[in-house]
PDB file of C-alpha atoms and ligand atoms in Angstrom:
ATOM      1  CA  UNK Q 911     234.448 -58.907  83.750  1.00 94.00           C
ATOM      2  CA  UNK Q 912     233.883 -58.578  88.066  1.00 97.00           C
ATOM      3  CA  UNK Q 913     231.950 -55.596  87.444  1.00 97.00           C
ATOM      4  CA  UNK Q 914     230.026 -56.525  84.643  1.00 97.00           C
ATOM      5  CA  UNK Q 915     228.862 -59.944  86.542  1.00 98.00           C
ATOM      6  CA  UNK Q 916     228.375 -57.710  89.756  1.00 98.00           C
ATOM      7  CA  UNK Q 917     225.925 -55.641  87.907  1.00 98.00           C
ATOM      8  CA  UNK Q 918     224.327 -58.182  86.458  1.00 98.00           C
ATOM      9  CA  UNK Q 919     223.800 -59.573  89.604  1.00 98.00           C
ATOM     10  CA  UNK Q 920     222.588 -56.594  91.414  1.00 98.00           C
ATOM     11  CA  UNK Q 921     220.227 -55.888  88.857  1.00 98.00           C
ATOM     12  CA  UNK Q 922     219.014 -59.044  89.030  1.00 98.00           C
ATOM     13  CA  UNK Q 923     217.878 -58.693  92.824  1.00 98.00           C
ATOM     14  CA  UNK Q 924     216.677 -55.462  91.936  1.00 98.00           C
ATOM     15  CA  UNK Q 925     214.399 -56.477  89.216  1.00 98.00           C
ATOM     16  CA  UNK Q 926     213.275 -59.429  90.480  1.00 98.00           C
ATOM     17  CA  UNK Q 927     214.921 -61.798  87.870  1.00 98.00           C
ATOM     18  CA  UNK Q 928     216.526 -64.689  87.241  1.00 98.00           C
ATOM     19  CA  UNK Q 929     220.141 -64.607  85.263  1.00 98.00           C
ATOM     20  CA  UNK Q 930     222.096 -67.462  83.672  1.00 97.00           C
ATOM     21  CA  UNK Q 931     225.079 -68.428  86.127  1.00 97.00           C
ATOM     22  CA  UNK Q 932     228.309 -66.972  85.318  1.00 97.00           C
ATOM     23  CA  UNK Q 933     230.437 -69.896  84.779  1.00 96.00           C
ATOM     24  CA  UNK Q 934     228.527 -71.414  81.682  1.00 93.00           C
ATOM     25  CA  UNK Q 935     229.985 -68.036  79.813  1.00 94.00           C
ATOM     26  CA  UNK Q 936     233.348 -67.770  82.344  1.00 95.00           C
ATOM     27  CA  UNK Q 937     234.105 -71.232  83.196  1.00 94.00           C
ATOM     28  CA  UNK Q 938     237.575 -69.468  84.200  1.00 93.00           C
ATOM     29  CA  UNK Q 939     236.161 -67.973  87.578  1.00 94.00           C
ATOM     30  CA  UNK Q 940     237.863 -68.819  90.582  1.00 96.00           C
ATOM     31  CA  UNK Q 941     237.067 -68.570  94.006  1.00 96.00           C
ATOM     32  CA  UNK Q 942     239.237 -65.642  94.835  1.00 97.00           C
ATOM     33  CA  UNK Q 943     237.681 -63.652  91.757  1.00 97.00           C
ATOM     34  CA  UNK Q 944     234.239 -64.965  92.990  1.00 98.00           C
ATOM     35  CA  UNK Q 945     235.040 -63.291  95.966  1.00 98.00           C
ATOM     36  CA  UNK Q 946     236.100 -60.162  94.573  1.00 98.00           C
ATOM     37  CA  UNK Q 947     232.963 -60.021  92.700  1.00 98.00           C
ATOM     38  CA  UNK Q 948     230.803 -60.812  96.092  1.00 98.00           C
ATOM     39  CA  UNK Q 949     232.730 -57.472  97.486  1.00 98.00           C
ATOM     40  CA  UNK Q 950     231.671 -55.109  94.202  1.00 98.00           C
ATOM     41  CA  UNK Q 951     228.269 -56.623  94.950  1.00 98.00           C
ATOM     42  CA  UNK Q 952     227.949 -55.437  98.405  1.00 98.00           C
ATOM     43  CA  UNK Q 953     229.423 -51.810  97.491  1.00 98.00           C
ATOM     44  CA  UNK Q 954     226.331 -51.550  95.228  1.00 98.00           C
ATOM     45  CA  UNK Q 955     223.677 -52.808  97.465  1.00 98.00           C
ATOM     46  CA  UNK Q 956     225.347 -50.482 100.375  1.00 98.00           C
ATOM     47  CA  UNK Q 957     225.297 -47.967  97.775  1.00 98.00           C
ATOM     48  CA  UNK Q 958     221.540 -48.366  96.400  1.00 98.00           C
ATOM     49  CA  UNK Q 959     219.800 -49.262  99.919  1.00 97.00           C
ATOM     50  CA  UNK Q 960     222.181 -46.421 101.988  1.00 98.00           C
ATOM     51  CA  UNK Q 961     223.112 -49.350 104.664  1.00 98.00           C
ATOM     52  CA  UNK Q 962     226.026 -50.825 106.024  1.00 98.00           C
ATOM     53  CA  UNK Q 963     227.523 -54.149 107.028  1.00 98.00           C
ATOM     54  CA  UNK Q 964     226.088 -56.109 110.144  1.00 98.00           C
ATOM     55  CA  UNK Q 965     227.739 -59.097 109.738  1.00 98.00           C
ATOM     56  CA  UNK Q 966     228.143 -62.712 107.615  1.00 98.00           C
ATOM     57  CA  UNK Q 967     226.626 -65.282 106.769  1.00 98.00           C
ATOM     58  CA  UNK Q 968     227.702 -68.952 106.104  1.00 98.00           C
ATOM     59  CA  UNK Q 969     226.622 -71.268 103.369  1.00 97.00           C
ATOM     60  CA  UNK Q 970     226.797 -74.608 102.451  1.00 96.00           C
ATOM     61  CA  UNK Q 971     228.323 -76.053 105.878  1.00 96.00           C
ATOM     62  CA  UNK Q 972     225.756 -78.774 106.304  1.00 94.00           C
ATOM     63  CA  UNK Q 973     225.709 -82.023 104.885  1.00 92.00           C
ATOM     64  CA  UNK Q 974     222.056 -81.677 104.329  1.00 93.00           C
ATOM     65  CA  UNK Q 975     222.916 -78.257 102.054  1.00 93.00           C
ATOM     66  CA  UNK Q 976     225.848 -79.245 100.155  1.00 94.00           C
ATOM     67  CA  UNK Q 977     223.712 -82.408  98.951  1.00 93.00           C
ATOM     68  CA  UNK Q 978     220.520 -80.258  98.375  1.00 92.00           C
ATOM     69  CA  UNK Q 979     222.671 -77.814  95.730  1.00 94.00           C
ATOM     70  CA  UNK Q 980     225.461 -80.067  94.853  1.00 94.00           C
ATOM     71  CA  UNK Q 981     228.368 -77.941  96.181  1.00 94.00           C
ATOM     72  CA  UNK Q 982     230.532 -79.263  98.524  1.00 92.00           C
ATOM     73  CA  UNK Q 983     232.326 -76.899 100.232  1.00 93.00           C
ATOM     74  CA  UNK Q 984     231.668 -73.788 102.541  1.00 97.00           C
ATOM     75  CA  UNK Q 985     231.383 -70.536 101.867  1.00 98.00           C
ATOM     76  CA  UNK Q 986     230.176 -67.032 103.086  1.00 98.00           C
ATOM     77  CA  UNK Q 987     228.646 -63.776 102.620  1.00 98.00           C
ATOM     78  CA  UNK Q 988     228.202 -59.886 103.786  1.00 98.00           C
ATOM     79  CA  UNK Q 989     224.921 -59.366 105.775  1.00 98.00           C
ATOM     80  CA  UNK Q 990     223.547 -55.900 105.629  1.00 98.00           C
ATOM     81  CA  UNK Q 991     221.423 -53.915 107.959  1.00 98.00           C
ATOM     82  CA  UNK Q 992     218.812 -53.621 105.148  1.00 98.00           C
ATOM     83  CA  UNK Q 993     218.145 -57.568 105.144  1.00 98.00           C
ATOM     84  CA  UNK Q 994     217.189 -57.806 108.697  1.00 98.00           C
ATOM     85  CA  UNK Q 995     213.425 -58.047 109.494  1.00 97.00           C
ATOM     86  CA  UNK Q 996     211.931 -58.234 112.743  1.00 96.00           C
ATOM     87  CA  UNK Q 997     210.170 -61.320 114.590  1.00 92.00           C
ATOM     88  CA  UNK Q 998     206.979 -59.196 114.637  1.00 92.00           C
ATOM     89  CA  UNK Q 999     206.761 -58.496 111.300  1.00 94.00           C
ATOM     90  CA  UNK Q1000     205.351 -60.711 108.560  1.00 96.00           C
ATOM     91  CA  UNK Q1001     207.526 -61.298 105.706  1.00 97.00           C
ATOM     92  CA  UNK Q1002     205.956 -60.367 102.562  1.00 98.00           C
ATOM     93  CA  UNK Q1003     207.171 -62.465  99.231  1.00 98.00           C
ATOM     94  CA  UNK Q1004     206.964 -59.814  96.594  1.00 98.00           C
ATOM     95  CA  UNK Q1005     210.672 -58.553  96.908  1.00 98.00           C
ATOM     96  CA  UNK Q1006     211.536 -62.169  95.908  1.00 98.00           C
ATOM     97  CA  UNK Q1007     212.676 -64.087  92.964  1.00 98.00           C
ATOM     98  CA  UNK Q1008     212.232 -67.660  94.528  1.00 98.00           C
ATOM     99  CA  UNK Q1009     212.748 -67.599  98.525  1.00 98.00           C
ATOM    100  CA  UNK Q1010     213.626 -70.483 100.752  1.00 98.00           C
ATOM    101  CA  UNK Q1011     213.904 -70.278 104.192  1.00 98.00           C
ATOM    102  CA  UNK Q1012     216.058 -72.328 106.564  1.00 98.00           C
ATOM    103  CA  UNK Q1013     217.008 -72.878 110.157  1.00 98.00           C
ATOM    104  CA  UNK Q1014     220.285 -70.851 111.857  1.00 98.00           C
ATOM    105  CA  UNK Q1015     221.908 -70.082 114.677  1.00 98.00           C
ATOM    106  CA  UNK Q1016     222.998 -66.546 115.286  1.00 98.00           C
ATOM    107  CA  UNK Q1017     226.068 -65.337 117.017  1.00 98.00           C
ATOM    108  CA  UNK Q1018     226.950 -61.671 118.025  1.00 98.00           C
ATOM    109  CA  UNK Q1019     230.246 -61.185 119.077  1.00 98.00           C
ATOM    110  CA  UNK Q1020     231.758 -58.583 121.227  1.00 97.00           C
ATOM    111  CA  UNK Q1021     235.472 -58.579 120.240  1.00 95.00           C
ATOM    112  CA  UNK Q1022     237.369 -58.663 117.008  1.00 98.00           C
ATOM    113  CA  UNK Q1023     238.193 -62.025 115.729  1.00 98.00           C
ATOM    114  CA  UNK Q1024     240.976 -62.360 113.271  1.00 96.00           C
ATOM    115  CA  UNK Q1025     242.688 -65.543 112.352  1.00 89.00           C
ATOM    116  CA  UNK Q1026     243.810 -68.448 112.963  1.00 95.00           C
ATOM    117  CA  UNK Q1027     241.328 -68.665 115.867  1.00 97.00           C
ATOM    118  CA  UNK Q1028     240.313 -72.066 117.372  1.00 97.00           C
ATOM    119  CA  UNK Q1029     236.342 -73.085 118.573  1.00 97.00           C
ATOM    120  CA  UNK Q1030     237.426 -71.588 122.286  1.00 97.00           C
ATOM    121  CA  UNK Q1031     238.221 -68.168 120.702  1.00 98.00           C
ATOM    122  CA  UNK Q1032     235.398 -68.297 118.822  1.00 98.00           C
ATOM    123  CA  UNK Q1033     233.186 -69.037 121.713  1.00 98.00           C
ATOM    124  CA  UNK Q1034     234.741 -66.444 123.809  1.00 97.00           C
ATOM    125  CA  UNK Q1035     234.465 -63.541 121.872  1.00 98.00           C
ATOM    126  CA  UNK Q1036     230.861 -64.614 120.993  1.00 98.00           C
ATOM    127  CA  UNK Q1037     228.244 -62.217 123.401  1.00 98.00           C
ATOM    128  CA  UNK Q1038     225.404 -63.942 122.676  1.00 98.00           C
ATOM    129  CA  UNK Q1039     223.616 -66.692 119.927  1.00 98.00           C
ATOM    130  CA  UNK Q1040     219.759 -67.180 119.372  1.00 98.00           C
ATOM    131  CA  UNK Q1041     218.057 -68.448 117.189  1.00 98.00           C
ATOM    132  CA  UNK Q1042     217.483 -67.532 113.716  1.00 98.00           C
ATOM    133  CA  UNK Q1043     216.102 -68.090 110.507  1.00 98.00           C
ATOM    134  CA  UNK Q1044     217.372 -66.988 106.663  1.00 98.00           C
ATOM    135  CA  UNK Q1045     215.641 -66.476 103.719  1.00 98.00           C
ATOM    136  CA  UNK Q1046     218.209 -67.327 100.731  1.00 98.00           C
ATOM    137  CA  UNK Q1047     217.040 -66.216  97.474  1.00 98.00           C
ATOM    138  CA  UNK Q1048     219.394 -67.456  94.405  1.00 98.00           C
ATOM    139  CA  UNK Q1049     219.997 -64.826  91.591  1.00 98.00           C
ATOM    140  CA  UNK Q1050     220.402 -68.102  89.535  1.00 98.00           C
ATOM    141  CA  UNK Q1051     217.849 -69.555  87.032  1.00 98.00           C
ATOM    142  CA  UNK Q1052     216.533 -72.765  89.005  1.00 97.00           C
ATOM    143  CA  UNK Q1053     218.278 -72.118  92.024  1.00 97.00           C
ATOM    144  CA  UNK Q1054     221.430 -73.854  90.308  1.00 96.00           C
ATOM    145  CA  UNK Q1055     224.870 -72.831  90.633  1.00 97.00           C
ATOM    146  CA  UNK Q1056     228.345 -73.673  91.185  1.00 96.00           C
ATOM    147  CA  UNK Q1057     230.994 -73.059  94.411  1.00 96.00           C
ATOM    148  CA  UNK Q1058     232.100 -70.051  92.334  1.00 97.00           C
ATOM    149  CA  UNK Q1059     228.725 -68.332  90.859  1.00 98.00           C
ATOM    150  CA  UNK Q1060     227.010 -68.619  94.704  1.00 98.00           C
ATOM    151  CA  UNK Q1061     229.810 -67.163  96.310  1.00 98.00           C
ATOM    152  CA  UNK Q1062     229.601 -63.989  93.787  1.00 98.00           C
ATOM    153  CA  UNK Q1063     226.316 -64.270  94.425  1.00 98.00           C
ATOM    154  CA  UNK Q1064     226.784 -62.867  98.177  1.00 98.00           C
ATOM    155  CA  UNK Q1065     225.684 -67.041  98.831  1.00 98.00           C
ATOM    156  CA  UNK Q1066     222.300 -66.231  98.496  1.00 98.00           C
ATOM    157  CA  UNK Q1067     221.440 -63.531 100.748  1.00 98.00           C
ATOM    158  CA  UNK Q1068     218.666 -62.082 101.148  1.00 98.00           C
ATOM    159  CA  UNK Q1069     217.291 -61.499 104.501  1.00 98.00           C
ATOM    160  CA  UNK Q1070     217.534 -62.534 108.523  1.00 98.00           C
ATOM    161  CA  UNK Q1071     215.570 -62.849 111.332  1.00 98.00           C
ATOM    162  CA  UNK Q1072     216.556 -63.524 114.809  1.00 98.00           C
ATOM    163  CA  UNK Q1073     215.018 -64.124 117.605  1.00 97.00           C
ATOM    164  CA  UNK Q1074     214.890 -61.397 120.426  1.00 95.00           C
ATOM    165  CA  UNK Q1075     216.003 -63.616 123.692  1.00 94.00           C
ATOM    166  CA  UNK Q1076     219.813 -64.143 123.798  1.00 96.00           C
ATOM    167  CA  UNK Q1077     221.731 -66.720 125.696  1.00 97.00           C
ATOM    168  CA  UNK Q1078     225.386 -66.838 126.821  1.00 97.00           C
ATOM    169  CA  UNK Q1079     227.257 -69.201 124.640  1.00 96.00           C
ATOM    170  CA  UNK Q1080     228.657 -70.866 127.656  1.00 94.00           C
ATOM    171  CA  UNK Q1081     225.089 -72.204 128.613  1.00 93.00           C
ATOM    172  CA  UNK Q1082     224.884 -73.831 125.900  1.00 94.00           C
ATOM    173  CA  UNK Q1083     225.839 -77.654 124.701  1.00 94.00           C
ATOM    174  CA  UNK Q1084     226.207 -77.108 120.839  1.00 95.00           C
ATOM    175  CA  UNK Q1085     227.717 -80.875 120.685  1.00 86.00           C
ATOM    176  CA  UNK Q1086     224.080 -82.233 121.636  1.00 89.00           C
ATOM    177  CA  UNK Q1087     221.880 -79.370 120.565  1.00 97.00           C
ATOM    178  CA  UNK Q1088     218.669 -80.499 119.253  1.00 98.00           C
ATOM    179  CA  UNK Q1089     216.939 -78.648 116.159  1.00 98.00           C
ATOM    180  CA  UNK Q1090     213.062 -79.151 115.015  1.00 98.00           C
ATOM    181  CA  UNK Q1091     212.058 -76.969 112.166  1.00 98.00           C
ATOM    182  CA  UNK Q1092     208.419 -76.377 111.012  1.00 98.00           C
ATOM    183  CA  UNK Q1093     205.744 -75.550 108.640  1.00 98.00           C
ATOM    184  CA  UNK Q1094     202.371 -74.416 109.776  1.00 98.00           C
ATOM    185  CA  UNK Q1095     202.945 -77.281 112.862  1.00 97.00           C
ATOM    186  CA  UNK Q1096     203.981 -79.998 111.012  1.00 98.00           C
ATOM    187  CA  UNK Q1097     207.880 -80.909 111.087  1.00 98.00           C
ATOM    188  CA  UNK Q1098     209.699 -80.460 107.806  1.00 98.00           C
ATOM    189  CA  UNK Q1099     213.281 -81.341 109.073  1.00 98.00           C
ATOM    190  CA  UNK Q1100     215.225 -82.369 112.450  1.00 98.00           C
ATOM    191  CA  UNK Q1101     219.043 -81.724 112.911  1.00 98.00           C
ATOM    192  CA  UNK Q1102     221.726 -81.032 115.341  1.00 97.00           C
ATOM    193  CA  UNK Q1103     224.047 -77.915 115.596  1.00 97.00           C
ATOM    194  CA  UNK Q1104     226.785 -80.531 115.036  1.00 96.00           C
ATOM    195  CA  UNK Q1105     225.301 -81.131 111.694  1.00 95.00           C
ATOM    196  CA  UNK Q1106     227.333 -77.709 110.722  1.00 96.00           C
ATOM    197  CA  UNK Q1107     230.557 -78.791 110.689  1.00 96.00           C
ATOM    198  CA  UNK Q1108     230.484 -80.490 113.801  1.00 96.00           C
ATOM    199  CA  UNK Q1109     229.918 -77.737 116.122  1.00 97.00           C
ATOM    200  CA  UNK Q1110     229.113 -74.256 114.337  1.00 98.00           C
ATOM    201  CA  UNK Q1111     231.629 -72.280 115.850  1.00 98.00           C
ATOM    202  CA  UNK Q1112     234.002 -74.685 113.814  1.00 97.00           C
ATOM    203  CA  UNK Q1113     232.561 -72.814 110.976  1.00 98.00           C
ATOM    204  CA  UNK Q1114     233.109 -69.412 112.064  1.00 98.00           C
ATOM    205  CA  UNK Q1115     236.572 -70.195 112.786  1.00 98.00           C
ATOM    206  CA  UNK Q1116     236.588 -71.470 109.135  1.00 97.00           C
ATOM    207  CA  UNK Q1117     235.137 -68.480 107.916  1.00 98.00           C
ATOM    208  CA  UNK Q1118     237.663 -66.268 110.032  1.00 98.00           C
ATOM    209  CA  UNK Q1119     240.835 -67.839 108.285  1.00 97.00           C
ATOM    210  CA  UNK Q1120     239.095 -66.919 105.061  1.00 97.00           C
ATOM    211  CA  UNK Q1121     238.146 -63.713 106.153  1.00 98.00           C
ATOM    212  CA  UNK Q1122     241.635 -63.253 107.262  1.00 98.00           C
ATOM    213  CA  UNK Q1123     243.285 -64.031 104.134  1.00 96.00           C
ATOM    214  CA  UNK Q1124     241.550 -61.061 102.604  1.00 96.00           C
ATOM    215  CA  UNK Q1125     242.495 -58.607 105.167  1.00 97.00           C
ATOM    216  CA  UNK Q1126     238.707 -58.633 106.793  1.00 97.00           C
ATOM    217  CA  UNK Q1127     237.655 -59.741 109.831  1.00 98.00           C
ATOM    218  CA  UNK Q1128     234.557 -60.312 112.529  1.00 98.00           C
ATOM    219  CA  UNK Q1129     233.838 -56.864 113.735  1.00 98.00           C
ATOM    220  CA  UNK Q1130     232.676 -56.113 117.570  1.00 98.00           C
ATOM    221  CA  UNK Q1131     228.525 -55.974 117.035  1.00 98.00           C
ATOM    222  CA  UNK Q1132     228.434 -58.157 114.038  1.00 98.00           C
ATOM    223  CA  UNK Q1133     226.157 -60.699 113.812  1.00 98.00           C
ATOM    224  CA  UNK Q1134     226.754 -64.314 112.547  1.00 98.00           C
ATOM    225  CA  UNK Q1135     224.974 -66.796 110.854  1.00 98.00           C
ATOM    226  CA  UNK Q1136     226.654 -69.925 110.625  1.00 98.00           C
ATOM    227  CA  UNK Q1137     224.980 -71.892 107.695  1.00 98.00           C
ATOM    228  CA  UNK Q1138     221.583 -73.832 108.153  1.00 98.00           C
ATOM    229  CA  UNK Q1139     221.278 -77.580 109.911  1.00 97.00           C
ATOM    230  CA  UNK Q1140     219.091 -78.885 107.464  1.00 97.00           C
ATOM    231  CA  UNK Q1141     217.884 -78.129 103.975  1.00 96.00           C
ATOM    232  CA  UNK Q1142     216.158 -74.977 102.921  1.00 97.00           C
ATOM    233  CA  UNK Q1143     212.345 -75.169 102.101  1.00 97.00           C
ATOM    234  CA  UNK Q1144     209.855 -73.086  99.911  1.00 97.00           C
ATOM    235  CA  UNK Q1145     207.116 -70.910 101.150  1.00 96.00           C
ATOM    236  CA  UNK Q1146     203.850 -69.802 100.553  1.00 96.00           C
ATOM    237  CA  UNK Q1147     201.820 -66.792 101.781  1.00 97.00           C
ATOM    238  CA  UNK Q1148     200.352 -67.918 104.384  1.00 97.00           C
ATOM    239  CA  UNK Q1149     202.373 -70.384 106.334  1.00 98.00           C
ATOM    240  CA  UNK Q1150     203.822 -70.115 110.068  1.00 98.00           C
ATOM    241  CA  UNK Q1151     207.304 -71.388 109.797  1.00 98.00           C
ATOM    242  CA  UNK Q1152     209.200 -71.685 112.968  1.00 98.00           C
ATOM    243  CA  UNK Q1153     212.597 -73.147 114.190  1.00 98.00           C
ATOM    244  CA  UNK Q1154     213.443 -74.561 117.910  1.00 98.00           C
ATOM    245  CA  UNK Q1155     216.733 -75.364 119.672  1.00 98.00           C
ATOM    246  CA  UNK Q1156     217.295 -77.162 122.650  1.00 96.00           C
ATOM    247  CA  UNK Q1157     219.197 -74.737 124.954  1.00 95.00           C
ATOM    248  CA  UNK Q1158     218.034 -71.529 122.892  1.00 97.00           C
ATOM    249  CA  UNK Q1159     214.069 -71.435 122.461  1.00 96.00           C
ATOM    250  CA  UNK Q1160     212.767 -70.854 119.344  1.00 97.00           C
ATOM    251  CA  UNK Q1161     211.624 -67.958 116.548  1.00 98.00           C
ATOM    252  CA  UNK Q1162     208.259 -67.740 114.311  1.00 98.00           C
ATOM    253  CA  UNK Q1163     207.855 -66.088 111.616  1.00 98.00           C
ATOM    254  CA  UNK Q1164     204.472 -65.859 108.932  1.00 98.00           C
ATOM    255  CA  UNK Q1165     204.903 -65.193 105.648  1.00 98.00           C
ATOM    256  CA  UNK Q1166     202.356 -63.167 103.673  1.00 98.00           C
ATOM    257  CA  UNK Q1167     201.419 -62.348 100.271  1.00 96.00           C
TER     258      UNK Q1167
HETATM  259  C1  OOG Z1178     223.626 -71.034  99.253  1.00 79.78           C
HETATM  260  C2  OOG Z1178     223.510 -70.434 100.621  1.00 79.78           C
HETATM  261  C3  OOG Z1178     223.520 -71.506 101.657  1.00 79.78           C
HETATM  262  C4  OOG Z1178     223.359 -72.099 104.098  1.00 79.78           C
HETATM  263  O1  OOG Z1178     223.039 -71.784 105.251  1.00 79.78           O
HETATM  264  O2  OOG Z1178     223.768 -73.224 103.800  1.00 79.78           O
HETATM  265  C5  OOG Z1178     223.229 -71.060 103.040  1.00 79.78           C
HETATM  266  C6  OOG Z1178     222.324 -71.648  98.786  1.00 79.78           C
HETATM  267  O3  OOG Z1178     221.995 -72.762  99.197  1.00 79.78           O
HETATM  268  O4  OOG Z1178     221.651 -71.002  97.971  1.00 79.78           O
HETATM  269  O5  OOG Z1178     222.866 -69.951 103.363  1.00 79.78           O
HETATM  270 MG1   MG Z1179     221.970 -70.007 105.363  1.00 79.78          MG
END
């Protein structure tokens, strides 16, 4: 049954189409197996693109997200080298079934990080953060899901910018950092990196545990996103969406036909 929903999923991605979720036929599914799935999903994409692992992603660690799809807990996902696209380039839609795009903030660490690890250790094995944006891109007819099905679903990878200025994570106030995000000038959404779990390396450390628990961890190099501050919004070719941070400048991306 994991491989067969992996497949499914992969294909999907690959063919640019939508698939029923998994738990209307295996209401069974539990997070664990969800996760097991997420892993045969990655092999395949590593596979099929000949890339590797850069880092994770988190989902669903906003207030503002878990409303928006109804799930209300965290989770993650593998990032790939394939999914990253420059700042410079514009982002074509075609290799997408239905994009959003949402603020982040990236961290790249410089040490291992295992768990349990607290906000300090997270901060102090973090080289840098900037800021970022992701494009999440469902498998799932509608964009609906549950915990389980998104969490197979690699949580809705699909690609990651970041932004090429880095800044020392001890420069920066992530209790009070401000957050505008916009579409073609006008502001779609306003947050604070305490919207994500209070402070966002609170959901690293989260993610650690997790990661722990299943004998991974954050690898010197890897990248982190740590789940968007406000809700995700649809695109068109054509628009200039950009994302600024108090503390950490900001990133602009256009998106193109
Ligand atoms: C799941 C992925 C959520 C985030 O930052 O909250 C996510 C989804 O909403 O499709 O990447
Ligand atoms: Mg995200």
């Amino acid at each position: 049954m994991k491989e067969t929903i992996a497949a499914e999923l992969f294909k999907a991605e690959r063919d640019i189409e939508e698939v029923d979720k998994f738990t209307d036929k295996y209401p069974q599914l539990t997070t664990d197996i969800a996760y097991d799935i997420q892993e045969l999903l990655v092999k395949k994409k590593i596979t099929a693109e000949k890339t590797s692992i850069s880092g994770w992603k988190l989902g669903l660690t906003s207030k503002a997200k878990q409303k928006m799809m109804g799930v209300h807990e965290p989770t993650y996902g593998v990032l790939l080298k394939s999914m990253q696209i420059s700042e410079d380039e514009a982002i074509s839609l075609k290799p997408f079934i239905h994009p959003k795009i949402e603020p982040e903030i990236a961290f790249v660490f410089d040490k291992e990080l295992k768990g349990p690890v607290s906000v300090p250790e997270v901060l102090a094995a973090t080289r840098y953060v900037a800021p970022a944006l992701e494009i999440i891109d469902s498998r799932y007819r509608n964009f609906s899901f549950t915990l389980t099905d998104v969490i197979a679903d690699n949580s809705s990878s699909s690609r990651y910018i970041i932004g090429k200025q880095t800044f020392k994570p001890e420069l920066v106030d992530f209790t009070l950092m401000g957050m505008v995000f916009k579409k073609n000038g006008e502001v779609v959404a306003t947050s604070t990196a305490a919207s994500v779990m209070g402070h966002p390396a609170r959901a690293i450390a989260w993610m650690v545990n997790k990661l722990t628990a299943r004998g991974q961890s954050i690898l010197p190099g890897q990248v982190v996103l740590s789940g968007a501050l406000s809700g995700a919004m649809m695109m068109e070719a054509g628009d200039e969406v950009s994302v600024g941070f108090d503390g950490i400048g900001h990133l602009e991306v256009t998106i193109t036909t």
